[in-house]
Amino acid sequence: MKRLITAFTTLALLGAVSLAPRAEDDPYASVRDKLQLCQTCHGEKGASTLPQYPILAGQQMYYLYVQLKDFAAGRRQDSIMTPMLQKEAKMTRDEMKLVATYFSEQKWPKTNYTVTEEQKHAAELMAGSAECTACHLGGFKGNSRVPRLGGQHEDYLLKTMLDFKYRRRTNAPFMNSLMETFDEKAIEAMAAYAASMSD
Amino acid sequence: MIPLKKNTTLIASIGMSAALLAGMTGGAVAEEVKKATLFGDMQKVTQDMLDHAAGDGNNFLHTNGNYAQTRYYPAQQINRENVHDLVKAWSFNTEVVETMETTPIVVNGTMYITTAFNHVHALDAATGKEKWHYKHKMGPITTYCCGPNNRGVFPYEDMVYMGTLDAKLVALNAKTGKKVWEVQIAEPELGYSETMAPTVVDGKVLIGTNGGEYGIRGFVKAFDAKTGKLLWTFHTIPENSAGVWNEYDATGRWMHRDIKAEKAAYAKNGDPYKTLGGGVWQNMAIDRDNGRVYFVVGNPSPDLYGAIRPGDNLYTDSLVAVDLETGNYICHFQYIAHDVWDLDAVSPPILTTVMDNDGNMVKGVLHGGKTGYVYVHRASDCSLIRYSEPMVSQENRWVLPTPEGARMLPGANGGVEWSPMAIDPTQNLVYAINLHQPMTYHVSEDPYPGGKLWLGGAFKVIQTEEQWGNVSAVNYNTGKIRWKVKTPQPMIGGILATAGGLVFTGEGNGRFRAYNSTSGEVMWQYQAKAGVNAPPASYNVDGTQYIVVAAGGNTQLDYKRGNEIIAFKLKGR
């Protein structure tokens, strides 16, 4: 898997120039090469089809920007994203904003995840006790610094919530405290439930 | 649930920096004014009209009825004898299907309402027909707690004023909905946002801030109503926030503080005032005789983790009075020193005459706490005269939060949340809506995360336990509960009392009810399509009295969302 990704990366970087629109009418001209790189894993225009790569297309701009800052500063640790944003895809704050804006402007893809009645019930209990919608809003659509969860890949949601629970992802202390109070089964149900939400 | 379109073409054509300003998040849309025409004759709102609002049975000029914030409406066309004939007069659907907390403001037949994400609509108050629609151009960075709420505008002279989620204050032309000026109140990236309606008096626009969940330093600011120039700032957190190391709450209960450890931490780390929170969520009461401003201050940051912020954390969880001209401190009373439960002070204070403990009638201030008590103060020095019987169950207070979670009642939403209370001064009664929501309180030792959510732990509703709400009437001269009606769900929104002997309030299940204000008897009800979780208002057009309320549900308690403003009048009128 690792090797495959590296191959993709190189290919994408080579392809970047020819795929980009004319620089003068492209607001994203300065980050086109970065965008190409991102799309090797996160899918065309960020509409990831692979479950381990979170969907970026249509995600909240400010949330994406904060994550990029956090990866780059090492506040959010991931074996792929952190080193990448510190080296080959190193960006200025403005470039990060631009990249985040680009992805936030794309259309959130349809994912078609399903949820069992039992999981739905468990997830609704969890959502009720932690008031998830107070921040993630109805339909888990998110806003500004709060990410959209609805329709996100189930595997990714599960991984990141478990990372919160076991403090492997530590850039959001509140989400750590919250996930610590739920068992893995409830979190699995929540991942399925959130993934199954569509527009 | 937010049917807002992103304006991609606009953004592409105006280039990047403008695009970033224009905003691209869920709630962000380009500013736009539709049908900006003048209907009818909208007169100026003078200072005199605002000062006499308590006796004005035609308009509804203040979020909470008048400067004393009594929410007691003087009209009595709708009363106990005929309220069963109350029917829907009209309804209006906004564009935004999300949480609604707006108080409709009515000026001479024109109504102003707001929605989540800061839209403003001007409507014909007799028909619900739209006059204009303003959409705030939201910046991409907003940091708020508890939903993208807005609680309404304040009218003054020929403008209406609104605070925004991206922490701006905007002044709109009341006739056209066109923006006259806009100022940045504080930095949204650091956790500041606005959901309250401003209060305007003597040419000053007063507004607080949200952000107690993000480590802000709270304030009340005064801006010039004409120009938007900042006139003064009162920091709700003084540079010496340690206080008197009070170990007991306002009801005399020990709070398990480890004063020795706190003093050692204070000596070592200094005063935590820079990130100590202290938001002001709701409108201030104005004492026009003395030029005083009374408001309540919210929780310290981080909510649950106290060791990092030693001291009483002044003036969090307090009633505070400042001078209207200068913003200088006058007096305060702290309900809970060093709060670690987020049982703060949010519901707007009410000014009225109360009886002190020697039987003298004095100027008083009432506040309904998240603790579930009504507190009665002497206005002159903010001191506490009495507190009421508790309106909700008190269990295990004040158990300290633990990593595993400690159960306590009330839960962190109250008692009385931000919901404004109302009074009926002819009966010495104050009406409050409450939550009964058992929670566990969890602590986590988190350092300041630089503008990110900072609770220092988490609150959890205990789903296996029953939750409910109630409407309570309390005699503020004795502290005794006169009546209490249980509701199937915890209550959030607000209440209105009228000279017709009624109180009106809504519920998360969409029920909007009128109660007999003396006995609590349910006299009328209406079933809305979404949660009725906003404060009702009343007004009169051409001799017909209306009751009006928003039914948009609530984000925080996840009550069914909607987008409707509903006005009621008597059948056949």
Coordinates of N, CA and C in Angstrom, one line a residue, chain B residues 36-37 134 162 165 251 283 376 396 399 531:
Chain B
A36 N -36.3 45.6 -1.8 CA -36.0 46.6 -0.9 C -36.8 47.9 -1.1
T37 N -38.1 47.7 -0.9 CA -39.0 48.8 -1.1 C -39.7 49.2 0.2
Y134 N -32.6 40.5 4.5 CA -31.2 40.7 4.5 C -30.5 39.5 4.9
M162 N -28.0 44.2 14.7 CA -27.9 42.7 14.9 C -26.4 42.3 15.2
L165 N -22.7 35.8 14.0 CA -21.9 34.6 14.4 C -20.4 34.9 14.2
T251 N -26.7 29.7 47.7 CA -27.7 29.1 48.6 C -27.0 28.5 49.8
N283 N -29.4 39.9 26.9 CA -29.6 41.3 27.1 C -29.5 41.8 28.5
V376 N -33.2 36.9 44.1 CA -33.8 38.2 44.2 C -32.7 39.1 44.9
N396 N -27.0 15.6 44.7 CA -25.6 15.4 44.7 C -24.8 16.7 44.4
V399 N -21.1 17.9 43.8 CA -20.0 16.8 43.6 C -19.0 17.3 42.6
G531 N -40.2 22.4 16.9 CA -40.1 22.8 18.2 C -40.3 24.3 18.4

